[in-house]
């Protein structure tokens, strides 16, 4: 619908005074219709009455732009649910931006898990084994990751050195006849380093090496017992003394003699010893 002639005159003065290109861009953004002049109407300059029209128009356009911005913010918030949580978490730890397509979701923190109907069983498990929540969780996770294995514990004679190791209940033990293994009766089974954990006594250990210095013969400074060491054949694993394990977890022991007096030949001809320290 065309405007009355006097209103169009005010609008024409308004455009000339306030850069019509700026207003046209506002029109495109907030969809304000700007009708053209009446047919045959010539634009002419007018005086003070156009100022009231200018003020009313600016107010209306300002309200429309604000409403458009609010709608845009609401649509953005609906598309990104994490935006609200980021605002509510102000003053706490920063929340990362939403992940892009194909990105893996981060697992929830341990405190976010709801045990539900298993809460009673979990409490009974902790009480029966006298474990903290962290210790119980670690035990169950280890048991899941090392399925088919059992957790053995052991240490030296005085108790200054303690360790745990995940291995089979049926142990395959090597009996080496090299010079040092003969003198200290170093029968041992081999495990990957990832299945061994030193619980205490790291500062109470000392190491003896000889010849190639690849084997690390560690023993307790106090009682002199070697409960584990790093063998030359498997530097990426540990050799565990079965006689230093606590009772109750070993079912059977099979002993294999190995000719340590001709170590290089014996290890080269052995088909499985190198693989015993692989996870």
Tab-separated table of C-alpha atoms in Angstrom:
chain	number	residue	atom	x	y	z
A	1	UNK	CA	0.000	0.000	0.000
A	2	UNK	CA	1.589	3.391	-1.017
A	3	UNK	CA	2.197	5.953	1.659
A	4	UNK	CA	0.306	9.317	1.774
A	5	UNK	CA	2.176	12.074	0.025
A	6	UNK	CA	3.136	13.981	3.193
A	7	UNK	CA	4.503	10.841	4.900
A	8	UNK	CA	6.553	9.898	1.877
A	9	UNK	CA	8.035	13.381	1.884
A	10	UNK	CA	9.192	12.882	5.486
A	11	UNK	CA	10.593	9.468	4.618
A	12	UNK	CA	12.479	10.824	1.624
A	13	UNK	CA	14.125	13.503	3.775
A	14	UNK	CA	14.960	10.813	6.335
A	15	UNK	CA	16.703	8.661	3.721
A	16	UNK	CA	18.770	11.548	2.432
A	17	UNK	CA	19.809	12.595	5.945
A	18	UNK	CA	20.677	9.109	7.329
A	19	UNK	CA	22.283	7.197	4.455
A	20	UNK	CA	19.580	5.222	2.715
A	21	UNK	CA	21.975	2.278	2.074
A	22	UNK	CA	22.280	1.640	5.826
A	23	UNK	CA	18.510	1.616	6.185
A	24	UNK	CA	18.062	-0.665	3.205
A	25	UNK	CA	20.418	-3.168	4.834
A	26	UNK	CA	18.370	-2.896	8.047
A	27	UNK	CA	15.277	-3.572	6.003
A	28	UNK	CA	16.781	-6.773	4.619
A	29	UNK	CA	17.800	-7.928	8.120
A	30	UNK	CA	14.553	-7.265	9.994
A	31	UNK	CA	12.122	-7.414	7.025
A	32	UNK	CA	10.716	-3.862	7.326
A	33	UNK	CA	8.710	-3.042	4.163
A	34	UNK	CA	9.701	0.248	2.498
A	35	UNK	CA	7.052	1.106	-0.111
A	36	UNK	CA	7.943	3.310	-3.059
A	37	UNK	CA	6.607	6.810	-3.796
A	38	UNK	CA	3.125	7.337	-5.171
A	39	UNK	CA	3.004	7.428	-8.977
A	40	UNK	CA	3.959	10.847	-10.299
A	41	UNK	CA	4.990	12.122	-6.843
A	42	UNK	CA	8.120	14.221	-6.825
A	43	UNK	CA	10.295	14.104	-3.717
A	44	UNK	CA	10.681	17.456	-2.073
A	45	UNK	CA	12.462	18.820	0.943
A	46	UNK	CA	10.440	19.383	4.059
A	47	UNK	CA	11.053	20.873	7.465
A	48	UNK	CA	10.781	19.838	11.131
A	49	UNK	CA	7.762	17.418	10.932
A	50	UNK	CA	9.945	14.578	9.552
A	51	UNK	CA	11.947	14.365	12.822
A	52	UNK	CA	9.047	12.780	14.724
A	53	UNK	CA	8.628	10.236	11.939
A	54	UNK	CA	12.375	9.527	12.020
A	55	UNK	CA	12.325	8.912	15.791
A	56	UNK	CA	9.327	6.570	15.632
A	57	UNK	CA	10.817	4.617	12.736
A	58	UNK	CA	14.192	4.188	14.461
A	59	UNK	CA	12.504	2.933	17.621
A	60	UNK	CA	10.438	0.441	15.669
A	61	UNK	CA	13.448	-0.812	13.723
A	62	UNK	CA	15.457	-1.097	16.945
A	63	UNK	CA	12.731	-3.227	18.535
A	64	UNK	CA	12.553	-5.443	15.464
A	65	UNK	CA	16.321	-5.931	15.360
A	66	UNK	CA	16.385	-6.822	19.069
A	67	UNK	CA	13.580	-9.343	18.565
A	68	UNK	CA	15.439	-10.850	15.602
A	69	UNK	CA	18.609	-11.182	17.687
A	70	UNK	CA	16.669	-12.900	20.486
A	71	UNK	CA	15.168	-15.394	18.039
A	72	UNK	CA	18.611	-16.097	16.625
A	73	UNK	CA	20.036	-16.721	20.103
A	74	UNK	CA	17.156	-19.052	20.996
A	75	UNK	CA	17.595	-21.086	17.812
A	76	UNK	CA	21.356	-21.329	18.440
A	77	UNK	CA	20.766	-22.502	22.012
A	78	UNK	CA	18.292	-25.146	20.818
A	79	UNK	CA	20.804	-26.445	18.263
A	80	UNK	CA	23.622	-26.567	20.823
A	81	UNK	CA	22.444	-27.967	24.216
A	82	UNK	CA	25.910	-27.514	25.699
A	83	UNK	CA	25.544	-23.725	25.491
A	84	UNK	CA	23.195	-23.618	28.471
A	85	UNK	CA	25.418	-25.848	30.547
A	86	UNK	CA	28.402	-23.670	29.706
A	87	UNK	CA	26.574	-20.589	31.002
A	88	UNK	CA	25.417	-22.382	34.144
A	89	UNK	CA	28.952	-23.588	34.808
A	90	UNK	CA	30.368	-20.055	34.956
A	91	UNK	CA	32.954	-19.787	37.738
A	92	UNK	CA	33.666	-23.526	37.587
A	93	UNK	CA	35.965	-25.473	35.308
A	94	UNK	CA	35.807	-24.380	31.688
A	95	UNK	CA	33.695	-26.483	29.336
A	96	UNK	CA	35.135	-27.242	25.921
A	97	UNK	CA	33.369	-26.293	22.714
A	98	UNK	CA	31.019	-28.817	21.098
A	99	UNK	CA	32.919	-31.536	19.282
A	100	UNK	CA	32.842	-31.646	15.503
A	101	UNK	CA	31.292	-34.391	13.373
A	102	UNK	CA	32.869	-37.798	13.951
A	103	UNK	CA	34.493	-36.813	17.254
A	104	UNK	CA	34.254	-39.334	20.071
A	105	UNK	CA	32.283	-38.389	23.145
A	106	UNK	CA	34.238	-38.137	26.372
A	107	UNK	CA	33.335	-40.785	28.972
A	108	UNK	CA	31.532	-39.491	32.065
A	109	UNK	CA	33.507	-38.881	35.231
A	110	UNK	CA	33.506	-41.733	37.801
A	111	UNK	CA	31.274	-39.743	40.135
A	112	UNK	CA	28.594	-39.594	37.420
A	113	UNK	CA	27.903	-43.342	37.486
A	114	UNK	CA	24.771	-44.525	39.230
A	115	UNK	CA	25.159	-48.036	40.652
A	116	UNK	CA	21.403	-48.437	40.896
A	117	UNK	CA	20.416	-51.885	42.160
A	118	UNK	CA	24.100	-52.886	42.412
A	119	UNK	CA	24.795	-50.378	45.181
A	120	UNK	CA	24.327	-52.990	47.918
A	121	UNK	CA	26.572	-55.529	46.199
A	122	UNK	CA	29.258	-52.869	45.692
A	123	UNK	CA	29.219	-51.877	49.374
A	124	UNK	CA	29.351	-55.547	50.451
A	125	UNK	CA	32.285	-56.178	48.063
A	126	UNK	CA	34.230	-53.257	49.526
A	127	UNK	CA	33.518	-54.321	53.089
A	128	UNK	CA	34.345	-57.991	52.512
A	129	UNK	CA	37.708	-57.223	50.889
A	130	UNK	CA	38.390	-54.112	53.011
A	131	UNK	CA	38.931	-51.931	49.956
A	132	UNK	CA	38.370	-48.262	49.312
A	133	UNK	CA	36.171	-47.317	46.383
A	134	UNK	CA	39.255	-46.607	44.229
A	135	UNK	CA	40.939	-49.887	45.211
A	136	UNK	CA	37.792	-51.897	44.452
A	137	UNK	CA	37.396	-50.239	41.064
A	138	UNK	CA	41.058	-50.867	40.197
A	139	UNK	CA	40.784	-54.528	41.203
A	140	UNK	CA	37.719	-55.108	39.040
A	141	UNK	CA	39.182	-53.224	36.070
A	142	UNK	CA	42.436	-55.190	36.316
A	143	UNK	CA	40.506	-58.460	36.518
A	144	UNK	CA	38.571	-57.484	33.378
A	145	UNK	CA	41.667	-56.402	31.436
A	146	UNK	CA	43.708	-59.470	32.526
A	147	UNK	CA	40.986	-62.055	32.035
A	148	UNK	CA	42.212	-65.611	32.600
A	149	UNK	CA	44.935	-64.410	34.987
A	150	UNK	CA	45.093	-64.059	38.754
A	151	UNK	CA	46.704	-61.393	40.882
A	152	UNK	CA	49.698	-62.686	42.825
A	153	UNK	CA	51.328	-60.622	45.570
A	154	UNK	CA	54.762	-61.064	47.059
A	155	UNK	CA	57.900	-59.425	48.354
A	156	UNK	CA	61.207	-59.827	50.113
A	157	UNK	CA	61.838	-61.431	53.518
A	158	UNK	CA	61.796	-58.290	55.673
A	159	UNK	CA	58.700	-56.828	53.984
A	160	UNK	CA	60.360	-53.615	52.832
A	161	UNK	CA	59.727	-54.567	49.166
A	162	UNK	CA	56.218	-55.525	48.077
A	163	UNK	CA	54.767	-56.063	44.605
A	164	UNK	CA	51.794	-57.457	42.734
A	165	UNK	CA	51.797	-59.296	39.423
A	166	UNK	CA	49.077	-60.607	37.128
A	167	UNK	CA	49.930	-64.063	35.792
A	168	UNK	CA	48.454	-67.492	35.312
A	169	UNK	CA	47.715	-69.632	38.352
A	170	UNK	CA	49.744	-72.322	36.564
A	171	UNK	CA	53.297	-70.996	36.397
A	172	UNK	CA	55.962	-71.826	33.807
A	173	UNK	CA	59.265	-71.400	35.649
A	174	UNK	CA	62.776	-71.312	34.155
A	175	UNK	CA	65.673	-72.920	35.997
A	176	UNK	CA	68.857	-71.380	34.618
A	177	UNK	CA	72.334	-72.846	35.278
A	178	UNK	CA	74.414	-69.740	34.507
A	179	UNK	CA	76.972	-68.683	37.109
A	180	UNK	CA	74.829	-66.196	39.016
A	181	UNK	CA	71.527	-68.095	38.748
A	182	UNK	CA	73.237	-71.222	40.108
A	183	UNK	CA	74.667	-69.417	43.134
A	184	UNK	CA	71.418	-67.669	44.091
A	185	UNK	CA	68.981	-70.340	42.816
A	186	UNK	CA	67.304	-67.852	40.503
A	187	UNK	CA	64.233	-69.787	39.371
A	188	UNK	CA	61.755	-67.354	37.840
A	189	UNK	CA	58.757	-66.916	35.542
A	190	UNK	CA	58.582	-64.041	33.061
A	191	UNK	CA	55.768	-61.478	32.710
A	192	UNK	CA	55.301	-58.264	30.668
A	193	UNK	CA	56.179	-55.050	32.486
A	194	UNK	CA	52.551	-53.897	32.186
A	195	UNK	CA	51.418	-56.734	34.481
A	196	UNK	CA	53.871	-55.943	37.266
A	197	UNK	CA	53.501	-53.208	39.867
A	198	UNK	CA	55.912	-52.355	42.658
A	199	UNK	CA	53.772	-51.463	45.665
A	200	UNK	CA	56.516	-50.227	47.967
A	201	UNK	CA	60.259	-50.346	48.551
A	202	UNK	CA	61.620	-48.620	45.442
A	203	UNK	CA	64.070	-46.694	47.638
A	204	UNK	CA	65.056	-49.910	49.410
A	205	UNK	CA	66.271	-51.696	46.262
A	206	UNK	CA	69.806	-51.943	44.933
A	207	UNK	CA	71.005	-53.482	41.674
A	208	UNK	CA	73.881	-55.766	40.721
A	209	UNK	CA	75.051	-56.186	37.104
A	210	UNK	CA	77.943	-57.981	35.436
A	211	UNK	CA	79.251	-59.079	32.033
A	212	UNK	CA	76.903	-57.423	29.460
A	213	UNK	CA	75.131	-55.479	32.277
A	214	UNK	CA	71.789	-56.066	30.540
A	215	UNK	CA	70.327	-58.164	33.313
A	216	UNK	CA	69.350	-56.009	36.309
A	217	UNK	CA	69.590	-58.122	39.472
A	218	UNK	CA	67.638	-56.043	41.984
A	219	UNK	CA	67.437	-57.048	45.634
A	220	UNK	CA	66.443	-55.621	48.999
A	221	UNK	CA	69.097	-53.584	50.809
A	222	UNK	CA	67.910	-54.822	54.177
A	223	UNK	CA	67.449	-58.592	53.843
A	224	UNK	CA	69.261	-59.224	50.528
A	225	UNK	CA	66.381	-61.170	48.939
A	226	UNK	CA	65.836	-60.891	45.180
A	227	UNK	CA	62.090	-61.289	44.679
A	228	UNK	CA	62.114	-60.038	41.085
A	229	UNK	CA	64.604	-58.785	38.499
A	230	UNK	CA	64.950	-57.716	34.848
A	231	UNK	CA	66.256	-60.677	32.832
A	232	UNK	CA	68.721	-60.360	29.968
A	233	UNK	CA	66.452	-62.445	27.745
A	234	UNK	CA	63.468	-60.141	28.308
A	235	UNK	CA	64.567	-56.582	29.154
A	236	UNK	CA	60.989	-55.366	28.522
A	237	UNK	CA	59.589	-57.581	31.273
A	238	UNK	CA	60.288	-58.951	34.742
A	239	UNK	CA	61.451	-62.281	36.100
A	240	UNK	CA	59.474	-63.127	39.253
A	241	UNK	CA	60.677	-65.561	41.908
A	242	UNK	CA	57.748	-67.961	42.548
A	243	UNK	CA	59.086	-68.784	46.022
A	244	UNK	CA	58.635	-65.096	46.974
A	245	UNK	CA	54.889	-65.080	46.222
A	246	UNK	CA	52.310	-65.119	48.983
A	247	UNK	CA	50.424	-68.369	49.458
A	248	UNK	CA	47.007	-69.092	48.011
A	249	UNK	CA	47.160	-68.035	44.344
A	250	UNK	CA	49.516	-70.577	42.716
A	251	UNK	CA	47.988	-73.869	41.628
A	252	UNK	CA	50.772	-75.631	39.746
A	253	UNK	CA	54.400	-74.998	38.783
A	254	UNK	CA	56.082	-76.487	35.718
A	255	UNK	CA	59.879	-76.074	35.682
A	256	UNK	CA	61.948	-75.913	32.472
A	257	UNK	CA	65.734	-76.131	32.567
A	258	UNK	CA	67.617	-73.697	30.335
A	259	UNK	CA	71.342	-73.882	29.541
A	260	UNK	CA	72.544	-70.514	30.775
A	261	UNK	CA	76.193	-71.576	30.389
A	262	UNK	CA	75.631	-71.258	26.631
A	263	UNK	CA	73.122	-68.445	26.973
A	264	UNK	CA	73.160	-67.021	23.409
A	265	UNK	CA	72.593	-70.428	21.803
A	266	UNK	CA	69.937	-71.462	24.317
A	267	UNK	CA	67.901	-68.273	23.921
A	268	UNK	CA	68.226	-68.289	20.136
A	269	UNK	CA	66.935	-71.880	19.923
A	270	UNK	CA	64.097	-71.338	22.404
A	271	UNK	CA	60.810	-70.724	20.570
A	272	UNK	CA	58.789	-68.830	23.194
A	273	UNK	CA	61.020	-67.207	25.808
A	274	UNK	CA	61.295	-63.877	23.914
A	275	UNK	CA	57.511	-63.617	23.629
A	276	UNK	CA	56.829	-64.084	27.319
A	277	UNK	CA	57.332	-60.371	28.048
A	278	UNK	CA	54.943	-59.259	25.288
A	279	UNK	CA	51.510	-58.097	26.507
